[in-house]
Each structure stands twice: as structure tokens, then as C-alpha cells.
Amino acid sequence: MHFKGKSFKDLFDENYTAVEVPAGNRKGYRIAYCYSGPWYIWDMPKEKLRREKWLEFGLSLLGIGLYLLTGSRRAAVNVSGPGVVSAVLALCIHVLEFSALIKFICAGHRTTKMTYQEVDRILGAATGLRGILLSGTAVTALVYAVRDGMWSTALLTAAGYLSCAATAFLIHFRYKKIPFYSEKNTSLEGKKVITKEEKAAAADKYKC
């Protein structure tokens, strides 16, 4: 994922630095890339943070289960243009949400800038959009109920989509309540940094 118009290469160059590390080769060292960007720390006790991650993942699973159950109902909103568009967009966002939650779970108490920003943008913003889209789908279901008079089916469908929306809003607000702070990365201390000029010279050496 790109941030603020930057490519993955730009982000990598900005946050990783080439250094020499000991190796059992002829030179006695090899070049490795060390993360040198700031560390982002979720300011919550580790065990509590772990429970929060799995709770949010559970809410997301509940949301997709309710979505599939509601979407399978024979209701006008599930075959109408506006209803289908908003529901499909919400599903696409849900896929991103799953991806972000898996990264959130796999990330340590302290994580890199790129991982934090990706998780934060999806769980802190996209989940709210998913909730809005699903709420709109529920309202559309009620509109069709007024038009067609199928109140029992429409109300159950609307309740299903509103429940899906509730899981999205819960994830959104719970994640936004987690405080964080950043700290300077000292991983380069005591390491031999390879400059751009040195890397370019090494690359030229092996050109035909």
C-alpha cells in the first residue's frame, strides 16, 4: 500500500538503511538492510493489547458471518442496484479490514512505521466507511419495504445489515481508543552504514 503518494521503494529507502554485518565469507561481512525508521508503540499492556487484537478480529468475523447470512436472504435490497453496489463496496473494505487485522495481530507491541500506518489507515478509517455503507444498505432495505410492503423480510434484512455496520463501528472506535507513541530507532548505533555512493560503486563494479 502506498502512503501520501510514495511508492514502496521510496518508503523502503526512507525507513531502511544498508549496513555491514559480520559474515563467514572472504570479506568477513555482508550487506544487510536494517530498519532505521521510528518505532511505533501501541501504549497498552501487552496482554491487554493481545486480547484487544483478537476481540477486534472476532468482531470482524462476526461481521462477515452476518453479512453473508443477510446477503443470502431473498430481499429486494439484495438484487437492486443501489443495495448491491453499497454491499459489494462494504465487502471489498472488509477484505482490507481482514488484511489489516492479521497484520495488527502479527505485529509486535512495537512495530515499524509502514506497518503502523497501514493498520491505522484501515482500522482507524476504512472500518468507519464500511459501517456507513452497510447502514446505507439497511436504509435502502427499509425504502423497499415501504414501496413493496414486505415488512417482515425487509426488517430482518435491515437488522442484519445494521448489525454488520455495528461490528464495523465497534472495531473503528475500539481501535481509535488505543493510544500510541513513537520513539527514535537506535538500531544503527555501532553499525557501519553503507552510503549511497558506496552502493553505487559496488553496483558499477559488477557491471559488464
PDB file of N, CA and C in Angstrom, residues 87-161:
ATOM      1  N   ALA A  87     -23.337  -2.813  -0.815  1.00  0.00           N
ATOM      2  CA  ALA A  87     -22.954  -4.049  -0.128  1.00  0.00           C
ATOM      3  C   ALA A  87     -21.629  -4.589  -0.660  1.00  0.00           C
ATOM      4  N   VAL A  88     -21.428  -4.530  -1.970  1.00  0.00           N
ATOM      5  CA  VAL A  88     -20.178  -5.018  -2.565  1.00  0.00           C
ATOM      6  C   VAL A  88     -18.993  -4.137  -2.148  1.00  0.00           C
ATOM      7  N   LEU A  89     -19.201  -2.816  -2.126  1.00  0.00           N
ATOM      8  CA  LEU A  89     -18.134  -1.916  -1.662  1.00  0.00           C
ATOM      9  C   LEU A  89     -17.763  -2.218  -0.212  1.00  0.00           C
ATOM     10  N   ALA A  90     -18.792  -2.475   0.606  1.00  0.00           N
ATOM     11  CA  ALA A  90     -18.540  -2.811   2.008  1.00  0.00           C
ATOM     12  C   ALA A  90     -17.755  -4.113   2.118  1.00  0.00           C
ATOM     13  N   LEU A  91     -18.053  -5.075   1.254  1.00  0.00           N
ATOM     14  CA  LEU A  91     -17.330  -6.350   1.271  1.00  0.00           C
ATOM     15  C   LEU A  91     -15.860  -6.147   0.887  1.00  0.00           C
ATOM     16  N   CYS A  92     -15.607  -5.302  -0.110  1.00  0.00           N
ATOM     17  CA  CYS A  92     -14.227  -5.011  -0.516  1.00  0.00           C
ATOM     18  C   CYS A  92     -13.442  -4.401   0.644  1.00  0.00           C
ATOM     19  N   ILE A  93     -14.074  -3.481   1.354  1.00  0.00           N
ATOM     20  CA  ILE A  93     -13.428  -2.866   2.512  1.00  0.00           C
ATOM     21  C   ILE A  93     -13.178  -3.907   3.594  1.00  0.00           C
ATOM     22  N   HIS A  94     -14.120  -4.862   3.717  1.00  0.00           N
ATOM     23  CA  HIS A  94     -13.976  -5.907   4.736  1.00  0.00           C
ATOM     24  C   HIS A  94     -12.752  -6.780   4.449  1.00  0.00           C
ATOM     25  N   VAL A  95     -12.472  -7.025   3.181  1.00  0.00           N
ATOM     26  CA  VAL A  95     -11.277  -7.792   2.818  1.00  0.00           C
ATOM     27  C   VAL A  95     -10.019  -7.052   3.282  1.00  0.00           C
ATOM     28  N   LEU A  96      -9.978  -5.736   3.042  1.00  0.00           N
ATOM     29  CA  LEU A  96      -8.848  -4.924   3.516  1.00  0.00           C
ATOM     30  C   LEU A  96      -8.769  -4.961   5.047  1.00  0.00           C
ATOM     31  N   GLU A  97      -9.934  -4.934   5.669  1.00  0.00           N
ATOM     32  CA  GLU A  97     -10.000  -4.972   7.133  1.00  0.00           C
ATOM     33  C   GLU A  97      -9.379  -6.261   7.670  1.00  0.00           C
ATOM     34  N   PHE A  98      -9.711  -7.399   7.053  1.00  0.00           N
ATOM     35  CA  PHE A  98      -9.121  -8.672   7.457  1.00  0.00           C
ATOM     36  C   PHE A  98      -7.604  -8.628   7.344  1.00  0.00           C
ATOM     37  N   SER A  99      -7.130  -8.083   6.224  1.00  0.00           N
ATOM     38  CA  SER A  99      -5.693  -7.987   5.996  1.00  0.00           C
ATOM     39  C   SER A  99      -5.025  -7.143   7.079  1.00  0.00           C
ATOM     40  N   ALA A 100      -5.642  -6.008   7.399  1.00  0.00           N
ATOM     41  CA  ALA A 100      -5.078  -5.117   8.417  1.00  0.00           C
ATOM     42  C   ALA A 100      -5.106  -5.759   9.798  1.00  0.00           C
ATOM     43  N   LEU A 101      -6.185  -6.496  10.101  1.00  0.00           N
ATOM     44  CA  LEU A 101      -6.291  -7.147  11.412  1.00  0.00           C
ATOM     45  C   LEU A 101      -5.247  -8.249  11.564  1.00  0.00           C
ATOM     46  N   ILE A 102      -4.982  -8.983  10.491  1.00  0.00           N
ATOM     47  CA  ILE A 102      -3.945 -10.017  10.544  1.00  0.00           C
ATOM     48  C   ILE A 102      -2.581  -9.371  10.785  1.00  0.00           C
ATOM     49  N   LYS A 103      -2.317  -8.244  10.100  1.00  0.00           N
ATOM     50  CA  LYS A 103      -1.056  -7.525  10.337  1.00  0.00           C
ATOM     51  C   LYS A 103      -0.998  -6.986  11.763  1.00  0.00           C
ATOM     52  N   PHE A 104      -2.133  -6.513  12.263  1.00  0.00           N
ATOM     53  CA  PHE A 104      -2.216  -5.987  13.621  1.00  0.00           C
ATOM     54  C   PHE A 104      -1.906  -7.093  14.627  1.00  0.00           C
ATOM     55  N   ILE A 105      -2.470  -8.282  14.400  1.00  0.00           N
ATOM     56  CA  ILE A 105      -2.244  -9.413  15.299  1.00  0.00           C
ATOM     57  C   ILE A 105      -0.786  -9.864  15.241  1.00  0.00           C
ATOM     58  N   CYS A 106      -0.229  -9.915  14.029  1.00  0.00           N
ATOM     59  CA  CYS A 106       1.150 -10.393  13.858  1.00  0.00           C
ATOM     60  C   CYS A 106       2.196  -9.372  14.313  1.00  0.00           C
ATOM     61  N   ALA A 107       1.821  -8.094  14.305  1.00  0.00           N
ATOM     62  CA  ALA A 107       2.758  -7.045  14.719  1.00  0.00           C
ATOM     63  C   ALA A 107       3.047  -7.164  16.211  1.00  0.00           C
ATOM     64  N   GLY A 108       4.229  -6.814  16.587  1.00  0.00           N
ATOM     65  CA  GLY A 108       4.572  -6.833  17.992  1.00  0.00           C
ATOM     66  C   GLY A 108       3.998  -5.626  18.722  1.00  0.00           C
ATOM     67  N   HIS A 109       4.345  -5.524  20.000  1.00  0.00           N
ATOM     68  CA  HIS A 109       3.936  -4.355  20.787  1.00  0.00           C
ATOM     69  C   HIS A 109       4.546  -3.087  20.195  1.00  0.00           C
ATOM     70  N   ARG A 110       5.693  -3.263  19.575  1.00  0.00           N
ATOM     71  CA  ARG A 110       6.401  -2.197  18.874  1.00  0.00           C
ATOM     72  C   ARG A 110       6.504  -2.595  17.408  1.00  0.00           C
ATOM     73  N   THR A 111       6.202  -1.673  16.504  1.00  0.00           N
ATOM     74  CA  THR A 111       6.196  -2.032  15.088  1.00  0.00           C
ATOM     75  C   THR A 111       6.790  -0.930  14.232  1.00  0.00           C
ATOM     76  N   THR A 112       6.957  -1.227  12.949  1.00  0.00           N
ATOM     77  CA  THR A 112       7.559  -0.261  12.039  1.00  0.00           C
ATOM     78  C   THR A 112       6.552   0.808  11.623  1.00  0.00           C
ATOM     79  N   LYS A 113       7.055   1.876  11.083  1.00  0.00           N
ATOM     80  CA  LYS A 113       6.209   2.984  10.635  1.00  0.00           C
ATOM     81  C   LYS A 113       5.247   2.531   9.541  1.00  0.00           C
ATOM     82  N   MET A 114       5.727   1.739   8.585  1.00  0.00           N
ATOM     83  CA  MET A 114       4.884   1.314   7.472  1.00  0.00           C
ATOM     84  C   MET A 114       3.741   0.422   7.935  1.00  0.00           C
ATOM     85  N   THR A 115       4.064  -0.524   8.827  1.00  0.00           N
ATOM     86  CA  THR A 115       3.013  -1.414   9.341  1.00  0.00           C
ATOM     87  C   THR A 115       1.987  -0.620  10.144  1.00  0.00           C
ATOM     88  N   TYR A 116       2.471   0.269  11.012  1.00  0.00           N
ATOM     89  CA  TYR A 116       1.543   1.056  11.829  1.00  0.00           C
ATOM     90  C   TYR A 116       0.617   1.898  10.953  1.00  0.00           C
ATOM     91  N   GLN A 117       1.176   2.579   9.963  1.00  0.00           N
ATOM     92  CA  GLN A 117       0.361   3.449   9.130  1.00  0.00           C
ATOM     93  C   GLN A 117      -0.687   2.673   8.345  1.00  0.00           C
ATOM     94  N   GLU A 118      -0.309   1.495   7.843  1.00  0.00           N
ATOM     95  CA  GLU A 118      -1.277   0.701   7.081  1.00  0.00           C
ATOM     96  C   GLU A 118      -2.412   0.223   7.979  1.00  0.00           C
ATOM     97  N   VAL A 119      -2.073  -0.304   9.144  1.00  0.00           N
ATOM     98  CA  VAL A 119      -3.096  -0.765  10.092  1.00  0.00           C
ATOM     99  C   VAL A 119      -3.975   0.397  10.526  1.00  0.00           C
ATOM    100  N   ASP A 120      -3.356   1.526  10.830  1.00  0.00           N
ATOM    101  CA  ASP A 120      -4.096   2.680  11.329  1.00  0.00           C
ATOM    102  C   ASP A 120      -5.060   3.246  10.290  1.00  0.00           C
ATOM    103  N   ARG A 121      -4.637   3.299   9.028  1.00  0.00           N
ATOM    104  CA  ARG A 121      -5.491   3.855   7.983  1.00  0.00           C
ATOM    105  C   ARG A 121      -6.716   2.985   7.736  1.00  0.00           C
ATOM    106  N   ILE A 122      -6.563   1.669   7.845  1.00  0.00           N
ATOM    107  CA  ILE A 122      -7.690   0.777   7.568  1.00  0.00           C
ATOM    108  C   ILE A 122      -8.591   0.631   8.792  1.00  0.00           C
ATOM    109  N   LEU A 123      -8.002   0.283   9.948  1.00  0.00           N
ATOM    110  CA  LEU A 123      -8.825   0.089  11.143  1.00  0.00           C
ATOM    111  C   LEU A 123      -9.334   1.407  11.710  1.00  0.00           C
ATOM    112  N   GLY A 124      -8.584   2.469  11.479  1.00  0.00           N
ATOM    113  CA  GLY A 124      -8.988   3.755  12.022  1.00  0.00           C
ATOM    114  C   GLY A 124      -9.862   4.581  11.105  1.00  0.00           C
ATOM    115  N   ALA A 125      -9.999   4.169   9.839  1.00  0.00           N
ATOM    116  CA  ALA A 125     -10.789   4.971   8.893  1.00  0.00           C
ATOM    117  C   ALA A 125     -11.707   4.114   8.032  1.00  0.00           C
ATOM    118  N   ALA A 126     -11.154   3.100   7.379  1.00  0.00           N
ATOM    119  CA  ALA A 126     -11.943   2.297   6.442  1.00  0.00           C
ATOM    120  C   ALA A 126     -13.076   1.543   7.137  1.00  0.00           C
ATOM    121  N   THR A 127     -12.863   1.146   8.390  1.00  0.00           N
ATOM    122  CA  THR A 127     -13.935   0.453   9.114  1.00  0.00           C
ATOM    123  C   THR A 127     -15.150   1.365   9.293  1.00  0.00           C
ATOM    124  N   GLY A 128     -14.887   2.654   9.531  1.00  0.00           N
ATOM    125  CA  GLY A 128     -15.999   3.603   9.650  1.00  0.00           C
ATOM    126  C   GLY A 128     -16.763   3.724   8.347  1.00  0.00           C
ATOM    127  N   LEU A 129     -16.039   3.711   7.219  1.00  0.00           N
ATOM    128  CA  LEU A 129     -16.689   3.775   5.906  1.00  0.00           C
ATOM    129  C   LEU A 129     -17.527   2.525   5.662  1.00  0.00           C
ATOM    130  N   ARG A 130     -17.016   1.361   6.089  1.00  0.00           N
ATOM    131  CA  ARG A 130     -17.789   0.119   5.942  1.00  0.00           C
ATOM    132  C   ARG A 130     -19.090   0.202   6.724  1.00  0.00           C
ATOM    133  N   GLY A 131     -19.014   0.757   7.919  1.00  0.00           N
ATOM    134  CA  GLY A 131     -20.219   0.912   8.728  1.00  0.00           C
ATOM    135  C   GLY A 131     -21.236   1.831   8.078  1.00  0.00           C
ATOM    136  N   ILE A 132     -20.755   2.910   7.473  1.00  0.00           N
ATOM    137  CA  ILE A 132     -21.654   3.862   6.801  1.00  0.00           C
ATOM    138  C   ILE A 132     -22.321   3.207   5.595  1.00  0.00           C
ATOM    139  N   LEU A 133     -21.541   2.462   4.799  1.00  0.00           N
ATOM    140  CA  LEU A 133     -22.093   1.796   3.618  1.00  0.00           C
ATOM    141  C   LEU A 133     -23.172   0.776   4.003  1.00  0.00           C
ATOM    142  N   LEU A 134     -22.889  -0.006   5.040  1.00  0.00           N
ATOM    143  CA  LEU A 134     -23.858  -1.019   5.459  1.00  0.00           C
ATOM    144  C   LEU A 134     -25.096  -0.379   6.081  1.00  0.00           C
ATOM    145  N   SER A 135     -24.922   0.733   6.762  1.00  0.00           N
ATOM    146  CA  SER A 135     -26.086   1.461   7.291  1.00  0.00           C
ATOM    147  C   SER A 135     -26.938   1.969   6.136  1.00  0.00           C
ATOM    148  N   GLY A 136     -26.277   2.436   5.074  1.00  0.00           N
ATOM    149  CA  GLY A 136     -27.000   2.876   3.888  1.00  0.00           C
ATOM    150  C   GLY A 136     -27.761   1.730   3.235  1.00  0.00           C
ATOM    151  N   THR A 137     -27.149   0.536   3.227  1.00  0.00           N
ATOM    152  CA  THR A 137     -27.825  -0.641   2.672  1.00  0.00           C
ATOM    153  C   THR A 137     -29.064  -0.974   3.494  1.00  0.00           C
ATOM    154  N   ALA A 138     -28.961  -0.840   4.812  1.00  0.00           N
ATOM    155  CA  ALA A 138     -30.111  -1.106   5.686  1.00  0.00           C
ATOM    156  C   ALA A 138     -31.238  -0.117   5.422  1.00  0.00           C
ATOM    157  N   VAL A 139     -30.886   1.160   5.244  1.00  0.00           N
ATOM    158  CA  VAL A 139     -31.900   2.174   4.937  1.00  0.00           C
ATOM    159  C   VAL A 139     -32.569   1.869   3.598  1.00  0.00           C
ATOM    160  N   THR A 140     -31.777   1.422   2.631  1.00  0.00           N
ATOM    161  CA  THR A 140     -32.324   1.051   1.316  1.00  0.00           C
ATOM    162  C   THR A 140     -33.318  -0.095   1.457  1.00  0.00           C
ATOM    163  N   ALA A 141     -33.020  -1.044   2.337  1.00  0.00           N
ATOM    164  CA  ALA A 141     -33.938  -2.163   2.578  1.00  0.00           C
ATOM    165  C   ALA A 141     -35.272  -1.662   3.112  1.00  0.00           C
ATOM    166  N   LEU A 142     -35.236  -0.660   3.986  1.00  0.00           N
ATOM    167  CA  LEU A 142     -36.468  -0.099   4.533  1.00  0.00           C
ATOM    168  C   LEU A 142     -37.246   0.678   3.479  1.00  0.00           C
ATOM    169  N   VAL A 143     -36.548   1.336   2.589  1.00  0.00           N
ATOM    170  CA  VAL A 143     -37.207   2.056   1.497  1.00  0.00           C
ATOM    171  C   VAL A 143     -37.988   1.080   0.621  1.00  0.00           C
ATOM    172  N   TYR A 144     -37.357  -0.065   0.323  1.00  0.00           N
ATOM    173  CA  TYR A 144     -38.059  -1.074  -0.484  1.00  0.00           C
ATOM    174  C   TYR A 144     -39.234  -1.664   0.281  1.00  0.00           C
ATOM    175  N   ALA A 145     -39.134  -1.726   1.604  1.00  0.00           N
ATOM    176  CA  ALA A 145     -40.245  -2.235   2.400  1.00  0.00           C
ATOM    177  C   ALA A 145     -41.455  -1.318   2.281  1.00  0.00           C
ATOM    178  N   VAL A 146     -41.204  -0.007   2.320  1.00  0.00           N
ATOM    179  CA  VAL A 146     -42.299   0.965   2.168  1.00  0.00           C
ATOM    180  C   VAL A 146     -42.921   0.827   0.785  1.00  0.00           C
ATOM    181  N   ARG A 147     -42.081   0.609  -0.203  1.00  0.00           N
ATOM    182  CA  ARG A 147     -42.576   0.505  -1.579  1.00  0.00           C
ATOM    183  C   ARG A 147     -43.321  -0.795  -1.836  1.00  0.00           C
ATOM    184  N   ASP A 148     -42.755  -1.911  -1.351  1.00  0.00           N
ATOM    185  CA  ASP A 148     -43.308  -3.223  -1.689  1.00  0.00           C
ATOM    186  C   ASP A 148     -44.191  -3.816  -0.607  1.00  0.00           C
ATOM    187  N   GLY A 149     -44.072  -3.297   0.611  1.00  0.00           N
ATOM    188  CA  GLY A 149     -44.918  -3.794   1.697  1.00  0.00           C
ATOM    189  C   GLY A 149     -44.458  -5.084   2.343  1.00  0.00           C
ATOM    190  N   MET A 150     -43.266  -5.587   1.989  1.00  0.00           N
ATOM    191  CA  MET A 150     -42.766  -6.841   2.581  1.00  0.00           C
ATOM    192  C   MET A 150     -41.978  -6.519   3.850  1.00  0.00           C
ATOM    193  N   TRP A 151     -42.707  -6.138   4.896  1.00  0.00           N
ATOM    194  CA  TRP A 151     -42.074  -5.603   6.085  1.00  0.00           C
ATOM    195  C   TRP A 151     -41.246  -6.627   6.859  1.00  0.00           C
ATOM    196  N   SER A 152     -41.741  -7.853   6.995  1.00  0.00           N
ATOM    197  CA  SER A 152     -41.011  -8.840   7.804  1.00  0.00           C
ATOM    198  C   SER A 152     -39.640  -9.144   7.202  1.00  0.00           C
ATOM    199  N   THR A 153     -39.616  -9.391   5.883  1.00  0.00           N
ATOM    200  CA  THR A 153     -38.345  -9.673   5.216  1.00  0.00           C
ATOM    201  C   THR A 153     -37.427  -8.463   5.249  1.00  0.00           C
ATOM    202  N   ALA A 154     -37.989  -7.282   4.956  1.00  0.00           N
ATOM    203  CA  ALA A 154     -37.182  -6.064   4.905  1.00  0.00           C
ATOM    204  C   ALA A 154     -36.609  -5.710   6.271  1.00  0.00           C
ATOM    205  N   LEU A 155     -37.421  -5.863   7.322  1.00  0.00           N
ATOM    206  CA  LEU A 155     -36.938  -5.527   8.662  1.00  0.00           C
ATOM    207  C   LEU A 155     -35.827  -6.465   9.110  1.00  0.00           C
ATOM    208  N   LEU A 156     -35.970  -7.753   8.807  1.00  0.00           N
ATOM    209  CA  LEU A 156     -34.912  -8.702   9.164  1.00  0.00           C
ATOM    210  C   LEU A 156     -33.635  -8.406   8.386  1.00  0.00           C
ATOM    211  N   THR A 157     -33.789  -8.061   7.113  1.00  0.00           N
ATOM    212  CA  THR A 157     -32.617  -7.732   6.288  1.00  0.00           C
ATOM    213  C   THR A 157     -31.947  -6.459   6.781  1.00  0.00           C
ATOM    214  N   ALA A 158     -32.761  -5.443   7.074  1.00  0.00           N
ATOM    215  CA  ALA A 158     -32.210  -4.186   7.587  1.00  0.00           C
ATOM    216  C   ALA A 158     -31.494  -4.404   8.915  1.00  0.00           C
ATOM    217  N   ALA A 159     -32.092  -5.234   9.782  1.00  0.00           N
ATOM    218  CA  ALA A 159     -31.472  -5.522  11.078  1.00  0.00           C
ATOM    219  C   ALA A 159     -30.134  -6.239  10.883  1.00  0.00           C
ATOM    220  N   GLY A 160     -30.088  -7.131   9.878  1.00  0.00           N
ATOM    221  CA  GLY A 160     -28.836  -7.845   9.603  1.00  0.00           C
ATOM    222  C   GLY A 160     -27.735  -6.906   9.164  1.00  0.00           C
ATOM    223  N   TYR A 161     -28.065  -6.009   8.239  1.00  0.00           N
ATOM    224  CA  TYR A 161     -27.040  -5.066   7.758  1.00  0.00           C
ATOM    225  C   TYR A 161     -26.650  -4.068   8.840  1.00  0.00           C
TER     226      TYR A 161
END
